[in-house]
PDB file of C-alpha atoms and ligand atoms in Angstrom:
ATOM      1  CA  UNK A  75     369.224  38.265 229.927  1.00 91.00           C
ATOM      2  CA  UNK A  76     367.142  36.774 226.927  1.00 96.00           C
ATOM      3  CA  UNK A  77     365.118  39.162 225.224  1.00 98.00           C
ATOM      4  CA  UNK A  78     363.574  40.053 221.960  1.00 98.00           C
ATOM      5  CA  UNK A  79     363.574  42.796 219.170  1.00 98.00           C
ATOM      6  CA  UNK A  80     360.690  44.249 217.666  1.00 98.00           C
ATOM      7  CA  UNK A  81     360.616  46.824 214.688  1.00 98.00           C
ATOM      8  CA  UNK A  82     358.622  48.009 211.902  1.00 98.00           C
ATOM      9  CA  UNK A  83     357.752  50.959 209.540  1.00 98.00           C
ATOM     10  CA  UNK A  84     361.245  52.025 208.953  1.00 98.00           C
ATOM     11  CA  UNK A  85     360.620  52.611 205.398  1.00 98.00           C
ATOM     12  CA  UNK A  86     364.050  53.098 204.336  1.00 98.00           C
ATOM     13  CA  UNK A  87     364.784  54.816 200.692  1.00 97.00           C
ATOM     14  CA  UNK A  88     367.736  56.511 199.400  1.00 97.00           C
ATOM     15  CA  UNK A  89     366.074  59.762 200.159  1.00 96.00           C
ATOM     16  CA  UNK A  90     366.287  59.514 203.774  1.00 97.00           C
ATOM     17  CA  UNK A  91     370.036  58.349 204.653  1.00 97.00           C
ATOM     18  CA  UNK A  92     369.747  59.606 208.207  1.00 97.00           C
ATOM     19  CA  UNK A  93     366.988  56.252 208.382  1.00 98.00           C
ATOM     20  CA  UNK A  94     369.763  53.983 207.234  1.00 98.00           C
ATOM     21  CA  UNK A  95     371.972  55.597 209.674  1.00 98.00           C
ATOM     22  CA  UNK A  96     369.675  54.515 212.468  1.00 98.00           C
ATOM     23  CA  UNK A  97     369.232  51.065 211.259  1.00 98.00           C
ATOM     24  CA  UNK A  98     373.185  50.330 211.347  1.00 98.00           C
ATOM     25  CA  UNK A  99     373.718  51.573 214.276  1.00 98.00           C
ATOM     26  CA  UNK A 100     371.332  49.256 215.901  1.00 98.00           C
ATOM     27  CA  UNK A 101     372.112  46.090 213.770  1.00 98.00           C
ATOM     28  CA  UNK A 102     375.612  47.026 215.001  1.00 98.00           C
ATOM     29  CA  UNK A 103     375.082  47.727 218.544  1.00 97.00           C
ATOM     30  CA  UNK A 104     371.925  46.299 219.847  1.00 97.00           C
ATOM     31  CA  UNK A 105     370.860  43.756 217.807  1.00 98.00           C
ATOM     32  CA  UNK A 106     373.580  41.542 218.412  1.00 98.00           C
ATOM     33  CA  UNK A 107     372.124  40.968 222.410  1.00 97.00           C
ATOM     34  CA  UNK A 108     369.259  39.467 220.873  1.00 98.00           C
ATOM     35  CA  UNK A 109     368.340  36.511 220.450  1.00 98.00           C
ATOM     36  CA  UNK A 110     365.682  37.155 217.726  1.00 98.00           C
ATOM     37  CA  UNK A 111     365.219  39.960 215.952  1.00 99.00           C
ATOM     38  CA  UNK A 112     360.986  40.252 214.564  1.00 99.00           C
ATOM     39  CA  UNK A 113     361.041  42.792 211.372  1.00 99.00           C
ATOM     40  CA  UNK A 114     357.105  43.358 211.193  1.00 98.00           C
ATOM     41  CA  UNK A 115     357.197  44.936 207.608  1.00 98.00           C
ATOM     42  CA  UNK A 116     357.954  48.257 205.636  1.00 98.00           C
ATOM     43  CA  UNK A 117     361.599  47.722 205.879  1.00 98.00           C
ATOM     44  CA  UNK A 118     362.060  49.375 202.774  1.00 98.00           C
ATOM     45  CA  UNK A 119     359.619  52.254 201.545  1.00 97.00           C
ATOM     46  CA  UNK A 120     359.235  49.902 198.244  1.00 98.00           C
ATOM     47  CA  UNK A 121     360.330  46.858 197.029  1.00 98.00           C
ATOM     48  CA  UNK A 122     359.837  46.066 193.209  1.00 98.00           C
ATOM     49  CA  UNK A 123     361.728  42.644 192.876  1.00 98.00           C
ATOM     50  CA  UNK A 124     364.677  41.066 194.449  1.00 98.00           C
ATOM     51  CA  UNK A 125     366.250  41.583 191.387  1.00 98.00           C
ATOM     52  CA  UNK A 126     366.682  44.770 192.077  1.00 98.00           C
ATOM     53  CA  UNK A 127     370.253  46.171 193.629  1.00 98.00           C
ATOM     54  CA  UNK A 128     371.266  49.528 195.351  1.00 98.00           C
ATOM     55  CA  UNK A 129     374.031  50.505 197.987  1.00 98.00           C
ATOM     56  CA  UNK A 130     370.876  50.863 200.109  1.00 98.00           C
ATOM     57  CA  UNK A 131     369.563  47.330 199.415  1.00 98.00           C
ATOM     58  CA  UNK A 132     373.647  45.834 199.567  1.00 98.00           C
ATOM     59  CA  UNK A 133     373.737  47.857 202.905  1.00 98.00           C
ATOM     60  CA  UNK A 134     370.635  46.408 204.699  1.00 98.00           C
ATOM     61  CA  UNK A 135     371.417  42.970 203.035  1.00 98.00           C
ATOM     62  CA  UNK A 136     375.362  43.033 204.620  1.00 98.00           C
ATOM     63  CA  UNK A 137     373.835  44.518 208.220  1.00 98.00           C
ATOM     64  CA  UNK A 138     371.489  41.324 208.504  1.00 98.00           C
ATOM     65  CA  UNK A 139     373.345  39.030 207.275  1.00 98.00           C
ATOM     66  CA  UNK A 140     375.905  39.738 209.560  1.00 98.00           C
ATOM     67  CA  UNK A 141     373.332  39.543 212.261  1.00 98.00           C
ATOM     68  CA  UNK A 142     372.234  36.282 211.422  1.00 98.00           C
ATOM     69  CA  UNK A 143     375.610  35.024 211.328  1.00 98.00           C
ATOM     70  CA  UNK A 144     376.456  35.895 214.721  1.00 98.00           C
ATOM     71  CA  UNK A 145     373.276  33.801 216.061  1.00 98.00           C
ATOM     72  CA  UNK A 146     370.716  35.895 216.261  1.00 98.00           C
ATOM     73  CA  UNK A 147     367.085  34.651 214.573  1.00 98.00           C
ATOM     74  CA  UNK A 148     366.243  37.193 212.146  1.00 98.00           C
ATOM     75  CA  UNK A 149     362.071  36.985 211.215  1.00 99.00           C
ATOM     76  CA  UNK A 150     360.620  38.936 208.266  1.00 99.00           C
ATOM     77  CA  UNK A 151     356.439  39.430 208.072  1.00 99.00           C
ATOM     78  CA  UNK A 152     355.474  41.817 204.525  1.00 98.00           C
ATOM     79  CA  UNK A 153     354.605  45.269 205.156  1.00 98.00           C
ATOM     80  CA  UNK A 154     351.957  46.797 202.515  1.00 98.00           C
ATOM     81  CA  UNK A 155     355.217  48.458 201.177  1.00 98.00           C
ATOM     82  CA  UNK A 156     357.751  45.356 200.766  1.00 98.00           C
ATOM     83  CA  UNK A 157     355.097  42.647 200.033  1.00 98.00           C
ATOM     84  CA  UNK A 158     356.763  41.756 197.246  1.00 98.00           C
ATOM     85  CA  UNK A 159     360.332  40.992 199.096  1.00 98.00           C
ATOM     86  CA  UNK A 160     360.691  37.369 198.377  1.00 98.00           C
ATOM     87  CA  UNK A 161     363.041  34.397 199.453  1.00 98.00           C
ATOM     88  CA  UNK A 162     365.581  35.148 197.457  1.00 98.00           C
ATOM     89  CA  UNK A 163     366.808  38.436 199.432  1.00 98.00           C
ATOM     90  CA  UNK A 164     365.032  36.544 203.005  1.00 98.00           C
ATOM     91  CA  UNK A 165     367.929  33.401 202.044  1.00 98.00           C
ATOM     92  CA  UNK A 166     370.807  36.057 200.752  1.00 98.00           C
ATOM     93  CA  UNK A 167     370.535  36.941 204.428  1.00 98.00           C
ATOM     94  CA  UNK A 168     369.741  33.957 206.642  1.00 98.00           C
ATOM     95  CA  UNK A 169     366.256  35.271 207.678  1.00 98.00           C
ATOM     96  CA  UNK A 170     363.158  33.723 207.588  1.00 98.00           C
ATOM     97  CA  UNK A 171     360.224  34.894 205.742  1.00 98.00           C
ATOM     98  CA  UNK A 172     356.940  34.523 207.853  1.00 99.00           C
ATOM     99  CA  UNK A 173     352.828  34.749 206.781  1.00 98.00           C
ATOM    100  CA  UNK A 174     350.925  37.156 206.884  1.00 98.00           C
ATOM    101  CA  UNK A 175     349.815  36.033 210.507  1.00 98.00           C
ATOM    102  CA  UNK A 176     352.217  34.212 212.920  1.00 99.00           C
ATOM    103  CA  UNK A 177     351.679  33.221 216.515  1.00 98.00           C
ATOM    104  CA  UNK A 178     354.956  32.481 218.844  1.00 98.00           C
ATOM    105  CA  UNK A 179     355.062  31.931 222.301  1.00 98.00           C
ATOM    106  CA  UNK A 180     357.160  34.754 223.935  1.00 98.00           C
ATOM    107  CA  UNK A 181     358.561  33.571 227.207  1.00 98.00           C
ATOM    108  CA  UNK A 182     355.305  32.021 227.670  1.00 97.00           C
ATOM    109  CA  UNK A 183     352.562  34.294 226.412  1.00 97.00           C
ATOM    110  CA  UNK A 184     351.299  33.183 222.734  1.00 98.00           C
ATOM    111  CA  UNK A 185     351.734  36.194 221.033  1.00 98.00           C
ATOM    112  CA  UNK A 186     350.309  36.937 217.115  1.00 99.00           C
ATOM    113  CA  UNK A 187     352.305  39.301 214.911  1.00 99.00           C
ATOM    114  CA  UNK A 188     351.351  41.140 211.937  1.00 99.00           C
ATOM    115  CA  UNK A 189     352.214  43.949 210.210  1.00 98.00           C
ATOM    116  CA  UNK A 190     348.824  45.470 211.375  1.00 98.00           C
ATOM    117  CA  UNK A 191     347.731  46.657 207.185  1.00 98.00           C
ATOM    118  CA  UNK A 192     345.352  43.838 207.676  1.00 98.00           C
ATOM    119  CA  UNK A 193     343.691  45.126 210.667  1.00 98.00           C
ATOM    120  CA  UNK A 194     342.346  48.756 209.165  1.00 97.00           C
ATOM    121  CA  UNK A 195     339.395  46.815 207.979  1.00 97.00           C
ATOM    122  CA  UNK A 196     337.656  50.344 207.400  1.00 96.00           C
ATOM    123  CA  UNK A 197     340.036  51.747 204.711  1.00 95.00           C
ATOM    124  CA  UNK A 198     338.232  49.929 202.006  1.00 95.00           C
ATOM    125  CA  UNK A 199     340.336  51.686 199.007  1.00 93.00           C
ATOM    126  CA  UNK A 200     343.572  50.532 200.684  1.00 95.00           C
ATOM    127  CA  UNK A 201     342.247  46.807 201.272  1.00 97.00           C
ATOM    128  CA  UNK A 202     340.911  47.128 197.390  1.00 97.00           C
ATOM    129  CA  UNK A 203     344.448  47.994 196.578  1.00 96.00           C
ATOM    130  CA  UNK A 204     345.691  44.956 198.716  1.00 98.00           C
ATOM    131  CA  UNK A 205     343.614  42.253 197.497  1.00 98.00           C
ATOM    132  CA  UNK A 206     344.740  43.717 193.414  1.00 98.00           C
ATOM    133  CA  UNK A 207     348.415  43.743 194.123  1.00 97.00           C
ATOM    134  CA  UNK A 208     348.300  40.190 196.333  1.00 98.00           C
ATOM    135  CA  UNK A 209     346.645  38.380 193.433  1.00 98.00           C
ATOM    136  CA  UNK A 210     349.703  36.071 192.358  1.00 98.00           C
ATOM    137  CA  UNK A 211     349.353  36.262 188.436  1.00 98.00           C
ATOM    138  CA  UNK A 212     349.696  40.293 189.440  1.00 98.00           C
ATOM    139  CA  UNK A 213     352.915  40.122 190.987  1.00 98.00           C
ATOM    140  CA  UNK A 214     353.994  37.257 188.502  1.00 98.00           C
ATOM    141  CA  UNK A 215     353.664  39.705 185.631  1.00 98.00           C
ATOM    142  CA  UNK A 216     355.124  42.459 187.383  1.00 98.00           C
ATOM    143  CA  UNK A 217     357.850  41.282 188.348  1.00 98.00           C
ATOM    144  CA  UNK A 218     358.294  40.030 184.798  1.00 98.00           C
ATOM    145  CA  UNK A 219     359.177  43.569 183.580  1.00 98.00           C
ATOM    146  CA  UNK A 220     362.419  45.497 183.067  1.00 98.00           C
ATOM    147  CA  UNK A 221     363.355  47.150 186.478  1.00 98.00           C
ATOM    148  CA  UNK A 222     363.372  50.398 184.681  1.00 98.00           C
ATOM    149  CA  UNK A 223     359.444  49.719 184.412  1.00 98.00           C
ATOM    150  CA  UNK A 224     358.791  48.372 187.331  1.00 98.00           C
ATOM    151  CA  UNK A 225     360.644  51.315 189.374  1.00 98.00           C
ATOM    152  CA  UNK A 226     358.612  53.689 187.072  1.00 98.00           C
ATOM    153  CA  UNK A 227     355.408  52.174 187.379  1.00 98.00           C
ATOM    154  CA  UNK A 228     355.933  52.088 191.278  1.00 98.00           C
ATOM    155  CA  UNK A 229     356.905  55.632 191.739  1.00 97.00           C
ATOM    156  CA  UNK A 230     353.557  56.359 189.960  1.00 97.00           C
ATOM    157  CA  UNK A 231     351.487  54.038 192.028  1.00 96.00           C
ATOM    158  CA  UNK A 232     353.208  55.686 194.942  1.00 95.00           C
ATOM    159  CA  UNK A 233     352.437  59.133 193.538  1.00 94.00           C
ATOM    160  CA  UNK A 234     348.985  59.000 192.721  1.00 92.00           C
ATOM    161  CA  UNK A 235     348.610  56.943 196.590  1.00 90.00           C
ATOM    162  CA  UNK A 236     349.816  59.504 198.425  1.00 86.00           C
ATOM    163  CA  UNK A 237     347.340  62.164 196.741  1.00 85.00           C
ATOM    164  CA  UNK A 238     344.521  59.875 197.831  1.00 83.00           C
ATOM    165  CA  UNK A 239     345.998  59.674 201.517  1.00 82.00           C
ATOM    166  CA  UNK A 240     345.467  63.439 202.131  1.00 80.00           C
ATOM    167  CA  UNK A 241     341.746  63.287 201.869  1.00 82.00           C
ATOM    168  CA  UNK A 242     341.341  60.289 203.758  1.00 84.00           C
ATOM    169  CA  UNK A 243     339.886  61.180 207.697  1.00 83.00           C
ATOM    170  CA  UNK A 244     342.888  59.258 210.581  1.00 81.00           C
ATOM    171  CA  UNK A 245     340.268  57.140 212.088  1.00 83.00           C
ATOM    172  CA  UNK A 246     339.513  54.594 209.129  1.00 87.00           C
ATOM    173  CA  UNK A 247     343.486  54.756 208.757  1.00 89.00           C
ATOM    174  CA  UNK A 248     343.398  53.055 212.347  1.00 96.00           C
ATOM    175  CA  UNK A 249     342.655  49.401 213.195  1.00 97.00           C
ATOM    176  CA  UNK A 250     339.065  48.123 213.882  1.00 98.00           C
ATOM    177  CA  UNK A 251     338.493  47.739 217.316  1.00 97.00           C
ATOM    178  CA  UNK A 252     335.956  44.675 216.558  1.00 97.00           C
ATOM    179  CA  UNK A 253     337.672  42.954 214.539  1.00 98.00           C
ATOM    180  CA  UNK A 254     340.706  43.382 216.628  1.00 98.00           C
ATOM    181  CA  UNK A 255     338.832  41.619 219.541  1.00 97.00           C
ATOM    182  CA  UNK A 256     337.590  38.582 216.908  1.00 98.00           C
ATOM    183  CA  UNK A 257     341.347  38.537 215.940  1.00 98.00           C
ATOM    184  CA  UNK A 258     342.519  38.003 219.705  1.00 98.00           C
ATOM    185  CA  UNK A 259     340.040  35.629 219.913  1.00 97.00           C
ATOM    186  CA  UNK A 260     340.234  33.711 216.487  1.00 98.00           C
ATOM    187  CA  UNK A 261     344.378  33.215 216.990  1.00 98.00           C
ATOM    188  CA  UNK A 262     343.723  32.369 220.761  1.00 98.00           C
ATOM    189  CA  UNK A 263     346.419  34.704 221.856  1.00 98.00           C
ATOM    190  CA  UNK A 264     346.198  37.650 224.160  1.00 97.00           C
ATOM    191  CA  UNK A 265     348.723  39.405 223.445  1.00 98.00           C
ATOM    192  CA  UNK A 266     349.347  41.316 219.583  1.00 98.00           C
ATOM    193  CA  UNK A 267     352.293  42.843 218.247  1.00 98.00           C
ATOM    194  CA  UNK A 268     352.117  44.972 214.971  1.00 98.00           C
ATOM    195  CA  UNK A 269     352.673  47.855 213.156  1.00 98.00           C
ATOM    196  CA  UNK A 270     351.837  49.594 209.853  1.00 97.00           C
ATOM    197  CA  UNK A 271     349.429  52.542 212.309  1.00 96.00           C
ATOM    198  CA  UNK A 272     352.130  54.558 213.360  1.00 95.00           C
ATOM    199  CA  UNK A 273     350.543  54.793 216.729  1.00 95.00           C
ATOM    200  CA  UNK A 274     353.378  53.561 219.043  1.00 97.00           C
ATOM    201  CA  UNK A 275     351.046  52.165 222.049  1.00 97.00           C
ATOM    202  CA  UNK A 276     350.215  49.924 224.657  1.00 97.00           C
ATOM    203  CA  UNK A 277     346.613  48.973 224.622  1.00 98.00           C
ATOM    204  CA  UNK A 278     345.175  47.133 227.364  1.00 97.00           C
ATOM    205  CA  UNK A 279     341.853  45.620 225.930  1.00 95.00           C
ATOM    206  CA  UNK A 280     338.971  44.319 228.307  1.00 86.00           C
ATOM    207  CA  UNK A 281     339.176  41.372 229.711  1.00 87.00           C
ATOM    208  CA  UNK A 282     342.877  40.508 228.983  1.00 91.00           C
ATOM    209  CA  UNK A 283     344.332  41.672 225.948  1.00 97.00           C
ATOM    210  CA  UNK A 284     347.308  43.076 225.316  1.00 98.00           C
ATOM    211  CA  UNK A 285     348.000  45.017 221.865  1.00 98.00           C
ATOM    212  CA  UNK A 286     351.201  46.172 221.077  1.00 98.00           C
ATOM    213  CA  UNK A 287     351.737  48.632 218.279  1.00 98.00           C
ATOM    214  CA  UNK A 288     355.078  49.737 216.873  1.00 98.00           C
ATOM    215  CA  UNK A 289     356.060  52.892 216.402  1.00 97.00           C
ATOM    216  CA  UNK A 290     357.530  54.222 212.869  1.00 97.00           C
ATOM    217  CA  UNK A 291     361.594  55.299 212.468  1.00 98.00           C
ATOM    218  CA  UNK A 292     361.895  58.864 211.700  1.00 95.00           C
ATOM    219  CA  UNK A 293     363.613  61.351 214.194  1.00 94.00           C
ATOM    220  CA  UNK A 294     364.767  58.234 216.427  1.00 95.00           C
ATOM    221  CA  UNK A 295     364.387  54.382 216.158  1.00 97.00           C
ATOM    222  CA  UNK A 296     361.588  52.764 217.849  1.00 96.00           C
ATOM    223  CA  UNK A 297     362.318  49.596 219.369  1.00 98.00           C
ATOM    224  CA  UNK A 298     360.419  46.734 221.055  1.00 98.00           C
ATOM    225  CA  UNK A 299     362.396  45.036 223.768  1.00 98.00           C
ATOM    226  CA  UNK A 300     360.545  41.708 224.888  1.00 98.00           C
ATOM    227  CA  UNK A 301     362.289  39.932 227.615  1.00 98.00           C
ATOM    228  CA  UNK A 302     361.125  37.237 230.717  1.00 97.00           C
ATOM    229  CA  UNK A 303     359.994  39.654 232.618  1.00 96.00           C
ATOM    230  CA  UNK A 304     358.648  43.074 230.618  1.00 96.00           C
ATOM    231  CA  UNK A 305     358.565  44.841 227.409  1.00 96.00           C
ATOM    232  CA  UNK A 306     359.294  48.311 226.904  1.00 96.00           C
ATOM    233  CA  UNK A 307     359.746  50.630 224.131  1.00 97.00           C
ATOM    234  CA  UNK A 308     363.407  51.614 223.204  1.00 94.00           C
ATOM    235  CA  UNK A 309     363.675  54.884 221.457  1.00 88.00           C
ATOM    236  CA  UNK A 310     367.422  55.912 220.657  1.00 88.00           C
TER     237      UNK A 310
HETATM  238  C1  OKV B 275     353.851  49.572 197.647  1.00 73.58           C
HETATM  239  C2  OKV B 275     352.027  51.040 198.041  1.00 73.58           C
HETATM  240  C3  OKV B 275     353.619  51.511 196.325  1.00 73.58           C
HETATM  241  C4  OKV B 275     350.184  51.192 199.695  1.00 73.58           C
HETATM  242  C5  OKV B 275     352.422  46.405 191.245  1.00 73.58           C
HETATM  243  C6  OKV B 275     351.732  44.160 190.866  1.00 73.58           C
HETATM  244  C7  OKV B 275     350.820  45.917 189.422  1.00 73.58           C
HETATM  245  C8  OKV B 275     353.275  44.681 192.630  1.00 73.58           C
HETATM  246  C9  OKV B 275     353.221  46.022 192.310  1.00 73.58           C
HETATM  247  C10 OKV B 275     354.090  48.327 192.602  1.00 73.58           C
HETATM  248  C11 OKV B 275     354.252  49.281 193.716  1.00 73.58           C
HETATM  249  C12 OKV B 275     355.156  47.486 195.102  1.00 73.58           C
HETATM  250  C13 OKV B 275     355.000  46.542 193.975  1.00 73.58           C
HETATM  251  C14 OKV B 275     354.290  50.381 196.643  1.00 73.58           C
HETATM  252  C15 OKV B 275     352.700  49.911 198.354  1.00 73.58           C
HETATM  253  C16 OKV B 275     352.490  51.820 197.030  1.00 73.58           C
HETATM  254  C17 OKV B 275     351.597  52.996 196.871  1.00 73.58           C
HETATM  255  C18 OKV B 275     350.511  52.771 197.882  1.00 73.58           C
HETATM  256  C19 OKV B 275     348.940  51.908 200.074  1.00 73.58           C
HETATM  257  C20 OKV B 275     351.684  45.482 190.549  1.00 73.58           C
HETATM  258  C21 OKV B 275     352.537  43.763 191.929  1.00 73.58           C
HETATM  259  F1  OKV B 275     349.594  46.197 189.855  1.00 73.58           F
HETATM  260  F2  OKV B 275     351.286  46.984 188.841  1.00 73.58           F
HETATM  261  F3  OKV B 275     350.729  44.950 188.534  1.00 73.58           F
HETATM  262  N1  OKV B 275     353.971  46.965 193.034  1.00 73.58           N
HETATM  263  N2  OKV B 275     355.320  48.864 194.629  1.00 73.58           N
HETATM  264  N3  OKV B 275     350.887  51.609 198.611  1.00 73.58           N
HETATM  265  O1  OKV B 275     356.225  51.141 195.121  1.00 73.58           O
HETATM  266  O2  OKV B 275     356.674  49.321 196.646  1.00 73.58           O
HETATM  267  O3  OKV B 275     350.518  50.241 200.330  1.00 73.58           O
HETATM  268  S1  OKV B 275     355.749  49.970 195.767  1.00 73.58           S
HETATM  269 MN1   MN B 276     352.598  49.701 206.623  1.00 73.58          MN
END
């Protein structure tokens, strides 16, 4: 049977192996049935250049790679974590970096992914943030810095961010319900698949829209499955 993978928010760092553990074991055991394999951002928990090399980063790099090599399509869209993950990893492992917004036709419905980030219209200080760090010249100079820097300058960022998160009420942390519907209707799809929320669902939006959202890796794996005839959520 063809189907499809779907996964995001696994936000894998050397402080949670058990993470890394999960994502082997299904590169190794389901993956391979696949014939594409959608990564919908925040592989990693933070990227600060491709430059940059750990038994993590060697780990996931081998694991996809391999992937790839057996046949399987392997997709990449940025998370608001691993934005700055560039071609240079995407081509060390034969997948394909994608925008921001991408529309495929699944088995015949046009589908748009994202990694969802640029749905949560409402959390102005995170979309501040966003527009800062996408400016180009930004990420030019950044990356032009030692990796010690750049490692120390992110674990700050990441400090000070998640200080802010703890005051900040869930619901402007979820997507926009309007601008959800313009989206649907703007990319001519009806069906959306993202992440970034946390809020593994299945929303069924009035008249005919269908809005997938991930859910994170922590405890298990979450998995998308996307075949000819039904998706469902995998959670192993
Ligand atoms: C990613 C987020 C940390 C959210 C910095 C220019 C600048 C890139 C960067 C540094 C941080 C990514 C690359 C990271 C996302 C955080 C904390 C909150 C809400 C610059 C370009 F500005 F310094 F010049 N960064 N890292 N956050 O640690 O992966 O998404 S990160
Ligand atoms: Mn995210």
């Amino acid at each position: 049977m063809r189907k499809t993978y779907f996964i995001a928010d696994l936000h894998l760092s050397e402080s949670r192996p058990h993470l890394t553990q999960l994502f082997t074991d299904f590169m190794q055991q389901r993956a391979p049935e696949a014939e594409a394999l959608y990564i919908l951002g925040d592989l990693f928990d933070f990227w600060i250049g491709d430059d940059e090399s750990s038994p993590l980063i060697e780990s996931v790099r081998n694991h996809i790679r391999r992937l790839t090599e057996k046949g399987v399509a392997c997709y990449f869209i940025h998370g608001n974590r691993d934005f700055l993950l560039g071609e240079k990893f995407a081509r060390s492992c034969g997948m394909q970096l994608l925008p921001t917004y991408q529309v495929i036709n699944l088995y015949g419905t046009d589908t748009l992914l994202c990694h969802g980030d640029t749905l949560c219209i409402d959390d102005v200080n995170y979309q501040r943030f966003r527009r800062k760090v996408q400016q180009k010249w930004r990420q030019k100079l950044f990356l032009c810095l030692p990796i010690s820097l750049r490692l120390k300058i992110a674990a700050r960022i990441r400090l000070q961010s998640g200080r802010d998160k703890k005051n900040k009420p869930a619901q402007i942390m979820d997507v926009n319900p309007d601008f959800v519907r313009q989206t649907f209707e703007q990319f001519h799809v009806e069906r959306i698949i993202h992440g970034h929320t946390h809020r593994q669902n299945i929303h069924r939006i009035a008249p005919h829209f269908t809005r997938i959202v991930l859910g994170d890796w922590g405890e298990t794996a979450s998995i998308l499955e996307v075949n000819q005839e039904e998706y469902l959520f995998r959670r192993e």
